[in-house]
Short mmCIF file of C-alpha atoms in Angstrom, two decimals:
data_model
loop_
_atom_site.label_atom_id
_atom_site.label_comp_id
_atom_site.label_asym_id
_atom_site.label_seq_id
_atom_site.Cartn_x
_atom_site.Cartn_y
_atom_site.Cartn_z
CA UNK A 1 0.00 0.00 0.00
CA UNK A 2 1.22 3.53 -0.84
CA UNK A 3 1.12 5.80 2.21
CA UNK A 4 1.77 9.51 2.64
CA UNK A 5 2.81 10.49 6.18
CA UNK A 6 2.69 14.24 6.62
CA UNK A 7 3.63 16.92 9.11
CA UNK A 8 1.42 19.50 7.37
CA UNK A 9 2.54 22.91 6.12
CA UNK A 10 1.55 25.83 8.31
CA UNK A 11 3.56 28.77 9.63
CA UNK A 12 7.29 28.92 8.93
CA UNK A 13 9.21 26.98 11.60
CA UNK A 14 6.00 25.92 13.34
CA UNK A 15 7.11 23.24 15.82
CA UNK A 16 4.04 20.99 15.82
CA UNK A 17 5.53 17.89 17.54
CA UNK A 18 6.51 19.60 20.78
CA UNK A 19 4.41 19.56 23.93
CA UNK A 20 3.36 23.20 23.43
CA UNK A 21 3.23 23.61 19.64
CA UNK A 22 4.20 27.03 18.32
CA UNK A 23 6.84 29.07 16.57
CA UNK A 24 9.31 29.44 19.41
CA UNK A 25 11.30 32.45 20.50
CA UNK A 26 14.49 30.40 20.75
CA UNK A 27 14.18 28.93 17.25
CA UNK A 28 13.43 25.45 18.63
CA UNK A 29 12.11 23.00 16.06
CA UNK A 30 11.31 19.45 17.14
CA UNK A 31 11.81 16.28 15.13
CA UNK A 32 8.46 14.71 14.14
CA UNK A 33 9.49 11.73 16.26
CA UNK A 34 6.14 10.01 16.78
CA UNK A 35 5.33 10.21 13.07
CA UNK A 36 8.79 8.87 12.27
CA UNK A 37 8.31 5.86 14.55
CA UNK A 38 5.08 5.06 12.70
CA UNK A 39 6.87 5.41 9.36
CA UNK A 40 9.44 2.88 10.52
CA UNK A 41 6.72 0.40 11.50
CA UNK A 42 4.91 0.83 8.18
CA UNK A 43 8.06 0.44 6.10
CA UNK A 44 9.18 -2.59 8.08
CA UNK A 45 5.87 -4.24 7.16
CA UNK A 46 6.51 -3.63 3.46
CA UNK A 47 4.37 -0.58 2.75
CA UNK A 48 5.63 2.15 0.41
CA UNK A 49 5.88 5.38 2.38
CA UNK A 50 6.66 9.00 1.57
CA UNK A 51 7.32 11.09 4.69
CA UNK A 52 7.14 14.89 4.49
CA UNK A 53 7.99 17.32 7.29
CA UNK A 54 6.74 20.48 5.61
CA UNK A 55 7.51 23.06 8.35
CA UNK A 56 11.10 21.85 8.77
CA UNK A 57 11.85 21.76 5.04
CA UNK A 58 9.96 24.98 4.30
CA UNK A 59 7.50 23.25 1.97
CA UNK A 60 4.24 24.98 1.15
CA UNK A 61 0.93 23.38 0.24
CA UNK A 62 1.73 23.43 -3.48
CA UNK A 63 4.85 21.32 -2.90
CA UNK A 64 2.91 18.86 -0.75
CA UNK A 65 0.17 18.61 -3.37
CA UNK A 66 2.75 17.87 -6.07
CA UNK A 67 4.42 15.16 -3.95
CA UNK A 68 1.01 13.70 -3.17
CA UNK A 69 0.05 13.66 -6.84
CA UNK A 70 3.24 11.75 -7.71
CA UNK A 71 2.72 9.15 -4.99
CA UNK A 72 -1.06 8.81 -5.48
CA UNK A 73 -1.40 7.35 -1.96
CA UNK A 74 -4.00 4.89 -0.78
CA UNK A 75 -3.65 6.18 2.79
CA UNK A 76 -2.85 9.70 4.02
CA UNK A 77 -1.68 10.15 7.62
CA UNK A 78 -1.36 13.68 8.99
CA UNK A 79 -0.13 14.96 12.32
CA UNK A 80 -2.11 17.63 14.16
CA UNK A 81 -1.86 20.00 17.09
CA UNK A 82 -4.34 22.13 18.99
CA UNK A 83 -3.36 25.54 17.56
CA UNK A 84 -3.05 24.23 13.99
CA UNK A 85 -6.04 21.87 13.95
CA UNK A 86 -8.19 23.92 11.56
CA UNK A 87 -5.24 24.29 9.20
CA UNK A 88 -4.43 20.59 9.46
CA UNK A 89 -7.97 19.55 8.61
CA UNK A 90 -8.02 22.01 5.71
CA UNK A 91 -4.74 20.73 4.27
CA UNK A 92 -5.77 17.09 4.44
CA UNK A 93 -9.17 17.97 2.99
CA UNK A 94 -7.42 19.44 -0.05
CA UNK A 95 -5.32 16.28 -0.40
CA UNK A 96 -8.53 14.24 -0.23
CA UNK A 97 -9.94 16.33 -3.08
CA UNK A 98 -6.82 15.44 -5.06
CA UNK A 99 -6.81 11.73 -4.19
CA UNK A 100 -10.50 10.99 -3.79
CA UNK A 101 -10.02 7.28 -3.16
CA UNK A 102 -7.38 7.79 -0.44
CA UNK A 103 -8.29 7.12 3.18
CA UNK A 104 -7.41 10.10 5.43
CA UNK A 105 -6.56 9.67 9.11
CA UNK A 106 -5.34 12.30 11.57
CA UNK A 107 -3.07 11.55 14.53
CA UNK A 108 -1.67 13.47 17.49
CA UNK A 109 -2.54 14.83 20.90
CA UNK A 110 -5.46 17.04 19.84
CA UNK A 111 -7.44 14.48 17.85
CA UNK A 112 -6.75 11.86 20.50
CA UNK A 113 -8.44 14.11 23.06
CA UNK A 114 -11.28 15.32 20.80
CA UNK A 115 -11.94 12.64 18.17
CA UNK A 116 -15.59 13.34 17.49
CA UNK A 117 -15.18 17.11 17.53
CA UNK A 118 -12.33 16.80 15.01
CA UNK A 119 -14.27 14.54 12.65
CA UNK A 120 -17.14 17.01 12.75
CA UNK A 121 -14.92 19.79 11.38
CA UNK A 122 -14.87 18.26 7.89
CA UNK A 123 -16.45 15.09 6.55
CA UNK A 124 -13.46 14.57 4.23
CA UNK A 125 -11.55 13.26 7.25
CA UNK A 126 -12.22 9.53 7.42
CA UNK A 127 -10.81 8.70 10.85
CA UNK A 128 -8.63 9.76 13.77
CA UNK A 129 -6.26 7.67 15.85
CA UNK A 130 -6.50 7.62 19.63
CA UNK A 131 -3.35 7.61 21.79
CA UNK A 132 -0.23 5.75 20.64
CA UNK A 133 -0.71 5.04 16.96
CA UNK A 134 2.24 3.09 15.49
CA UNK A 135 0.42 -0.22 15.23
CA UNK A 136 -2.98 1.38 14.80
CA UNK A 137 -1.73 2.76 11.47
CA UNK A 138 -0.21 -0.59 10.51
CA UNK A 139 -3.46 -2.36 11.35
CA UNK A 140 -5.37 0.23 9.32
CA UNK A 141 -3.07 -0.09 6.29
CA UNK A 142 -3.29 -3.87 6.33
CA UNK A 143 -7.08 -3.76 6.73
CA UNK A 144 -7.53 -1.28 3.87
CA UNK A 145 -5.24 -3.37 1.64
CA UNK A 146 -7.44 -6.44 2.09
CA UNK A 147 -10.66 -4.38 2.11
CA UNK A 148 -11.44 -5.50 5.64
CA UNK A 149 -13.74 -3.98 8.22
CA UNK A 150 -12.73 -0.81 10.06
CA UNK A 151 -14.69 -2.02 13.07
CA UNK A 152 -11.88 -4.53 13.73
CA UNK A 153 -9.21 -1.84 14.22
CA UNK A 154 -8.58 -0.87 17.83
CA UNK A 155 -7.67 2.73 18.51
CA UNK A 156 -9.60 4.63 15.86
CA UNK A 157 -12.76 6.69 15.58
CA UNK A 158 -14.24 6.71 12.07
CA UNK A 159 -17.27 7.49 9.94
CA UNK A 160 -19.81 4.89 8.97
CA UNK A 161 -23.13 5.60 7.28
CA UNK A 162 -23.16 9.17 8.51
CA UNK A 163 -22.34 8.20 12.09
CA UNK A 164 -19.09 8.40 14.05
CA UNK A 165 -17.99 5.08 15.51
CA UNK A 166 -15.54 4.90 18.41
CA UNK A 167 -13.71 1.58 18.42
CA UNK A 168 -12.18 0.15 21.63
CA UNK A 169 -8.86 1.73 22.59
CA UNK A 170 -5.71 -0.10 21.63
CA UNK A 171 -3.61 -1.36 24.56
CA UNK A 172 -0.25 0.38 24.87
CA UNK A 173 2.57 -1.68 23.41
CA UNK A 174 4.87 -3.38 25.90
CA UNK A 175 7.94 -4.32 23.86
CA UNK A 176 9.46 -1.04 22.66
CA UNK A 177 12.53 -2.90 21.39
CA UNK A 178 10.50 -4.19 18.46
CA UNK A 179 10.20 -0.67 17.05
CA UNK A 180 12.68 0.23 14.29
CA UNK A 181 15.28 2.85 15.23
CA UNK A 182 13.67 6.22 14.68
CA UNK A 183 17.08 7.60 13.70
CA UNK A 184 17.07 5.31 10.64
CA UNK A 185 13.83 6.94 9.51
CA UNK A 186 15.37 10.39 10.00
CA UNK A 187 18.35 9.28 7.92
CA UNK A 188 16.15 8.35 4.97
CA UNK A 189 13.67 11.22 5.00
CA UNK A 190 14.86 14.18 7.10
CA UNK A 191 17.74 16.64 7.35
CA UNK A 192 18.85 16.76 10.99
CA UNK A 193 20.26 20.24 10.54
CA UNK A 194 16.69 21.54 10.15
CA UNK A 195 16.02 20.77 13.80
CA UNK A 196 17.19 22.69 16.83
CA UNK A 197 16.88 22.50 20.59
CA UNK A 198 18.85 25.19 22.47
CA UNK A 199 19.48 22.75 25.33
CA UNK A 200 21.65 20.50 23.14
CA UNK A 201 24.69 21.04 20.99
CA UNK A 202 23.84 21.64 17.32
CA UNK A 203 23.15 19.64 15.23
CA UNK A 204 21.55 16.91 17.29
CA UNK A 205 19.37 13.81 16.92
CA UNK A 206 16.29 13.27 19.09
CA UNK A 207 15.32 9.78 20.27
CA UNK A 208 13.48 8.35 23.26
CA UNK A 209 14.34 5.48 25.60
CA UNK A 210 10.85 5.09 27.05
CA UNK A 211 7.18 5.96 26.64
CA UNK A 212 4.76 7.24 29.24
CA UNK A 213 5.35 8.95 32.57
CA UNK A 214 4.39 7.69 36.04
CA UNK A 215 3.96 11.18 37.52
CA UNK A 216 0.59 12.96 37.73
CA UNK A 217 1.28 16.56 36.70
CA UNK A 218 -2.06 18.02 35.63
CA UNK A 219 -0.87 20.02 32.62
CA UNK A 220 1.57 17.64 30.85
CA UNK A 221 0.00 16.66 27.55
CA UNK A 222 1.86 13.57 26.30
CA UNK A 223 1.06 11.21 29.19
CA UNK A 224 -2.60 12.25 29.23
CA UNK A 225 -3.34 12.17 25.50
CA UNK A 226 -0.75 10.08 23.68
CA UNK A 227 1.58 7.75 25.58
CA UNK A 228 -0.18 7.16 28.90
CA UNK A 229 1.01 7.22 32.49
CA UNK A 230 2.32 3.68 32.43
CA UNK A 231 6.11 3.79 32.21
CA UNK A 232 7.44 1.50 29.46
CA UNK A 233 11.13 1.06 28.73
CA UNK A 234 13.39 0.08 25.88
CA UNK A 235 16.20 -2.20 26.98
CA UNK A 236 19.49 -0.46 27.69
CA UNK A 237 21.18 -2.59 25.02
CA UNK A 238 18.64 -1.52 22.39
CA UNK A 239 19.09 2.17 23.28
CA UNK A 240 22.88 1.98 23.17
CA UNK A 241 22.74 0.14 19.85
CA UNK A 242 20.81 3.08 18.41
CA UNK A 243 23.22 5.62 19.89
CA UNK A 244 26.07 3.71 18.28
CA UNK A 245 24.17 3.74 14.96
CA UNK A 246 23.82 7.53 15.25
CA UNK A 247 27.52 8.08 15.94
CA UNK A 248 28.44 5.98 12.89
CA UNK A 249 25.82 7.30 10.46
CA UNK A 250 25.54 10.96 11.42
CA UNK A 251 29.10 12.29 11.38
CA UNK A 252 27.77 15.84 11.65
CA UNK A 253 25.76 15.15 14.83
CA UNK A 254 27.19 16.80 17.92
CA UNK A 255 24.58 15.54 20.40
CA UNK A 256 21.60 13.37 21.21
CA UNK A 257 18.48 14.69 22.91
CA UNK A 258 16.51 12.10 24.92
CA UNK A 259 12.89 13.19 24.59
CA UNK A 260 11.59 10.88 27.33
CA UNK A 261 9.12 12.70 29.56
CA UNK A 262 11.63 12.01 32.33
CA UNK A 263 14.73 9.95 31.60
CA UNK A 264 15.77 9.98 35.26
CA UNK A 265 12.73 8.18 36.72
CA UNK A 266 14.82 5.04 37.24
CA UNK A 267 18.25 5.88 38.67
CA UNK A 268 19.54 2.31 38.36
CA UNK A 269 18.69 2.32 34.66
CA UNK A 270 20.45 5.70 34.19
CA UNK A 271 23.59 4.20 35.66
CA UNK A 272 23.26 1.07 33.50
CA UNK A 273 22.81 3.21 30.39
CA UNK A 274 25.82 5.33 31.29
CA UNK A 275 28.04 2.36 32.09
CA UNK A 276 27.08 0.68 28.82
CA UNK A 277 28.04 3.81 26.84
CA UNK A 278 31.36 3.99 28.68
CA UNK A 279 32.08 0.27 28.28
CA UNK A 280 31.42 0.38 24.53
CA UNK A 281 33.52 3.51 24.07
CA UNK A 282 30.66 5.56 22.60
CA UNK A 283 31.44 9.25 22.90
CA UNK A 284 28.77 11.82 22.14
CA UNK A 285 27.21 14.67 24.11
CA UNK A 286 23.64 14.15 25.27
CA UNK A 287 20.81 16.02 26.97
CA UNK A 288 17.77 14.67 28.81
CA UNK A 289 14.58 15.74 30.54
CA UNK A 290 15.10 15.24 34.27
CA UNK A 291 13.27 15.66 37.57
CA UNK A 292 14.37 17.18 40.84
CA UNK A 293 15.60 14.50 43.25
CA UNK A 294 18.39 12.92 41.19
CA UNK A 295 21.42 12.10 43.35
CA UNK A 296 25.00 13.21 42.81
CA UNK A 297 26.39 9.70 42.25
CA UNK A 298 24.02 9.09 39.34
CA UNK A 299 24.76 12.51 37.87
CA UNK A 300 28.51 11.91 37.99
CA UNK A 301 28.13 8.62 36.14
CA UNK A 302 25.87 10.25 33.53
CA UNK A 303 28.39 13.06 33.07
CA UNK A 304 31.17 10.54 32.56
CA UNK A 305 29.06 8.92 29.84
CA UNK A 306 28.55 12.20 27.95
CA UNK A 307 25.56 13.87 29.63
CA UNK A 308 25.98 17.59 29.09
CA UNK A 309 22.70 19.08 30.30
CA UNK A 310 19.28 18.53 31.85
CA UNK A 311 15.97 20.15 31.01
CA UNK A 312 14.07 20.47 34.31
CA UNK A 313 10.54 21.63 35.10
CA UNK A 314 10.90 23.60 38.31
CA UNK A 315 7.62 25.39 37.40
CA UNK A 316 6.91 27.50 40.51
CA UNK A 317 8.57 29.05 43.52
CA UNK A 318 5.49 28.45 45.67
CA UNK A 319 5.02 25.04 47.30
CA UNK A 320 1.22 25.25 47.45
CA UNK A 321 1.09 25.84 43.69
CA UNK A 322 3.40 22.89 43.05
CA UNK A 323 1.12 20.73 45.18
CA UNK A 324 -2.00 22.01 43.36
CA UNK A 325 -0.56 20.88 40.03
CA UNK A 326 0.53 17.53 41.53
CA UNK A 327 4.15 18.14 40.67
CA UNK A 328 5.42 15.89 43.49
CA UNK A 329 8.38 18.19 43.94
CA UNK A 330 9.76 20.14 46.91
CA UNK A 331 11.50 23.49 46.66
CA UNK A 332 14.30 22.57 49.05
CA UNK A 333 15.12 19.57 46.84
CA UNK A 334 15.49 21.93 43.87
CA UNK A 335 18.51 23.51 45.53
CA UNK A 336 19.97 20.08 46.31
CA UNK A 337 19.46 19.12 42.66
CA UNK A 338 21.18 22.26 41.37
CA UNK A 339 24.10 21.82 43.77
CA UNK A 340 24.52 18.23 42.61
CA UNK A 341 24.34 19.26 38.95
CA UNK A 342 27.03 21.90 39.46
CA UNK A 343 29.27 19.40 41.29
CA UNK A 344 28.77 16.90 38.46
CA UNK A 345 29.43 19.56 35.79
CA UNK A 346 25.99 19.21 34.16
CA UNK A 347 24.20 22.30 32.81
CA UNK A 348 20.52 22.86 33.63
CA UNK A 349 17.78 24.52 31.59
CA UNK A 350 15.03 25.58 34.00
CA UNK A 351 11.36 25.75 33.01
CA UNK A 352 9.04 28.08 34.92
CA UNK A 353 5.29 28.69 34.53
CA UNK A 354 2.94 31.55 35.37
CA UNK A 355 -0.80 31.29 35.86
CA UNK A 356 -1.11 27.96 37.64
CA UNK A 357 -4.06 27.43 40.01
CA UNK A 358 -3.65 29.72 43.01
CA UNK A 359 -1.26 32.08 41.21
CA UNK A 360 -0.97 35.72 42.30
CA UNK A 361 1.51 38.49 41.55
CA UNK A 362 3.31 37.59 44.77
CA UNK A 363 3.66 33.91 43.87
CA UNK A 364 4.93 34.82 40.39
CA UNK A 365 7.58 36.97 42.04
CA UNK A 366 8.51 33.98 44.19
CA UNK A 367 9.03 32.01 40.99
CA UNK A 368 11.39 34.61 39.53
CA UNK A 369 13.28 34.84 42.81
CA UNK A 370 13.62 31.05 42.83
CA UNK A 371 15.00 31.06 39.28
CA UNK A 372 17.62 33.65 40.18
CA UNK A 373 18.62 31.75 43.31
CA UNK A 374 18.81 28.39 41.51
CA UNK A 375 21.02 29.93 38.78
CA UNK A 376 20.40 27.46 35.94
CA UNK A 377 22.35 27.88 32.70
CA UNK A 378 19.23 28.99 30.80
CA UNK A 379 15.56 29.50 31.64
CA UNK A 380 12.16 29.87 30.07
CA UNK A 381 9.14 31.65 31.55
CA UNK A 382 5.72 30.95 30.01
CA UNK A 383 2.11 31.39 31.01
CA UNK A 384 0.67 27.92 31.51
CA UNK A 385 -0.58 26.38 28.27
CA UNK A 386 -3.55 24.03 28.62
CA UNK A 387 -4.54 21.48 26.00
CA UNK A 388 -7.64 19.33 25.50
CA UNK A 389 -7.33 15.96 27.17
CA UNK A 390 -5.44 17.26 30.20
CA UNK A 391 -6.75 17.74 33.71
CA UNK A 392 -5.51 21.33 33.58
CA UNK A 393 -7.67 22.10 30.53
CA UNK A 394 -10.72 20.63 32.20
CA UNK A 395 -10.06 22.61 35.40
CA UNK A 396 -9.66 25.99 33.73
CA UNK A 397 -12.68 25.37 31.51
CA UNK A 398 -14.88 24.28 34.43
CA UNK A 399 -13.91 27.40 36.41
CA UNK A 400 -14.69 29.74 33.51
CA UNK A 401 -11.01 30.69 33.26
CA UNK A 402 -10.51 29.61 29.65
CA UNK A 403 -10.94 32.80 27.63
CA UNK A 404 -11.62 31.27 24.21
CA UNK A 405 -12.89 28.08 22.58
CA UNK A 406 -11.21 28.97 19.26
CA UNK A 407 -8.19 26.67 19.09
CA UNK A 408 -6.48 28.87 16.49
CA UNK A 409 -6.12 31.45 19.28
CA UNK A 410 -3.69 29.14 21.13
CA UNK A 411 -1.00 31.00 19.18
CA UNK A 412 -0.61 34.60 18.05
CA UNK A 413 -0.82 35.65 14.37
CA UNK A 414 2.95 35.16 14.04
CA UNK A 415 2.79 31.75 15.72
CA UNK A 416 4.03 32.48 19.23
CA UNK A 417 2.35 30.94 22.27
CA UNK A 418 -0.79 32.82 23.20
CA UNK A 419 -2.29 33.12 26.67
CA UNK A 420 -5.77 31.57 26.64
CA UNK A 421 -6.33 31.34 30.40
CA UNK A 422 -6.71 33.70 33.30
CA UNK A 423 -6.78 33.01 37.03
CA UNK A 424 -8.90 34.20 39.91
CA UNK A 425 -6.33 36.95 40.53
CA UNK A 426 -4.53 37.53 37.22
CA UNK A 427 -5.46 38.63 33.71
CA UNK A 428 -3.67 37.21 30.67
CA UNK A 429 -1.84 40.54 30.40
CA UNK A 430 -0.53 40.17 33.95
CA UNK A 431 0.97 36.79 33.13
CA UNK A 432 2.50 38.00 29.87
CA UNK A 433 4.06 41.04 31.50
CA UNK A 434 5.55 38.87 34.22
CA UNK A 435 7.12 36.52 31.67
CA UNK A 436 8.57 39.36 29.60
CA UNK A 437 9.91 41.12 32.68
CA UNK A 438 11.23 37.89 34.20
CA UNK A 439 13.21 37.00 31.09
CA UNK A 440 14.81 40.42 30.98
CA UNK A 441 15.54 40.47 34.71
CA UNK A 442 17.12 36.99 34.60
CA UNK A 443 19.16 37.28 31.41
CA UNK A 444 20.30 40.91 31.59
CA UNK A 445 21.95 40.63 35.00
CA UNK A 446 25.65 41.55 34.69
CA UNK A 447 26.56 38.37 36.59
CA UNK A 448 24.69 36.23 34.04
CA UNK A 449 26.18 37.99 31.01
CA UNK A 450 29.67 37.53 32.46
CA UNK A 451 28.90 33.84 33.10
CA UNK A 452 27.85 33.23 29.47
CA UNK A 453 30.88 35.02 28.03
CA UNK A 454 33.16 33.00 30.29
CA UNK A 455 31.34 29.78 29.34
CA UNK A 456 31.86 30.35 25.61
CA UNK A 457 35.52 31.23 26.11
CA UNK A 458 36.20 28.13 28.19
CA UNK A 459 33.95 25.81 26.15
CA UNK A 460 34.02 26.80 22.47
CA UNK A 461 31.61 23.98 21.61
CA UNK A 462 28.91 26.05 23.33
CA UNK A 463 29.30 29.00 20.97
CA UNK A 464 27.32 27.63 18.02
CA UNK A 465 24.19 26.62 19.93
CA UNK A 466 24.27 29.81 22.06
CA UNK A 467 24.52 32.15 19.09
CA UNK A 468 21.95 30.20 17.08
CA UNK A 469 19.45 30.54 19.91
CA UNK A 470 20.38 34.17 20.57
CA UNK A 471 19.69 35.24 16.99
CA UNK A 472 15.96 34.62 17.33
CA UNK A 473 15.56 35.07 21.08
CA UNK A 474 17.17 38.47 21.53
CA UNK A 475 14.46 40.41 19.68
CA UNK A 476 11.82 39.01 22.05
CA UNK A 477 14.04 39.66 25.05
CA UNK A 478 13.97 43.38 24.37
CA UNK A 479 10.62 43.97 22.69
CA UNK A 480 8.52 41.38 24.55
CA UNK A 481 5.56 39.68 22.88
CA UNK A 482 4.05 40.38 19.48
CA UNK A 483 0.61 40.77 21.07
CA UNK A 484 1.51 42.27 24.46
CA UNK A 485 -1.85 41.84 26.11
CA UNK A 486 -2.18 38.14 25.42
CA UNK A 487 0.98 36.33 24.44
CA UNK A 488 4.26 35.19 25.92
#
């Protein structure tokens, strides 16, 4: 079967696959990792696949239409996101007009949370996939090829005789080792130099060693809409085999980014992974999402194995707010974590949110004060973004604190994150002003500027990623948001 797998065209550099899809101020652009995993599964089963990442390659709709015409696919798979959903449905509707016999299915966090609502946008969309979709798409392709019944496919919602049918959900897969290496799919279809994460050396390759997250944070979108809260692991050997493949087949790659929700959930496994990399003599820089609470011994071993930096969600400087969002984190442990990271020589990118339940101007100030006291290498301050399918979205909506139902308003006209919530004490403008002011106050301190200059002089490998991020970020640092009353 001929299959088109598409990250649809939209705004230039629109980073659809990330947890908060947008055009980012730092120039971040995520690999379409979940789509790429599905492509690997489909190709392994013998299907003919064309994989297009339109935002990364700068392709417009005309280019996608021409590629679609040449392939003449039997099945069209398109990724979606909340802020781009109307665009995504429109693009795939146009492809359906071109290939009238093709079956069109949408995937991603938004359609997983709102399957029926999505199908009601346009009847040209035949189905949506719910949650993890690698084998849902394979099952669908095989069923379409033999003209079987859609009712037999777990994990989809589809149209039948004017009605929308919701099939039983597909169980999450247990054996992640059976998945093809996602980096092999990148090698065939993508240019890794299109993608950028300021927390990793450039260029880098993004992979994951696990799926799901056992923690209960109310706002985190992947565990609640796509991969679940059950924590499933690839074997250490399988992960290291892929890292070795990357070092041999991507000579230009300077780093690997582990996009696990939290790589450091299992300390013993972190040590096993690190020791395996050391034992096999694999040398490459890597970055991972981490949680507060990781001990110094584990950090030292990870550093020895190439770990350069952590991305950490500190979120708030107020303990009550952390508890309200079920972060399962303590402020005093944040300082222990930062001290350990400094002793181990690992950089930290700190993530901080404004507008969480219970937020006031005083608690936001506590968050900025915490960031300055923690002294991470880099920071981000954003108003909380809530997405359908998360407990946070349901809470804000039930309290009348969601200011729009128009999903296109989740971003500004230029694609930046928009503020679509308020709190009992704060307007969207209050949250935006805090974020703009906090960025300036953190980054423009003489002590921080001296630190970054010293870092680049002592570690020249940091220059390229720092300057690449600075080129896009600096204009927002000084001018603030493109829609000052609503966006951050």
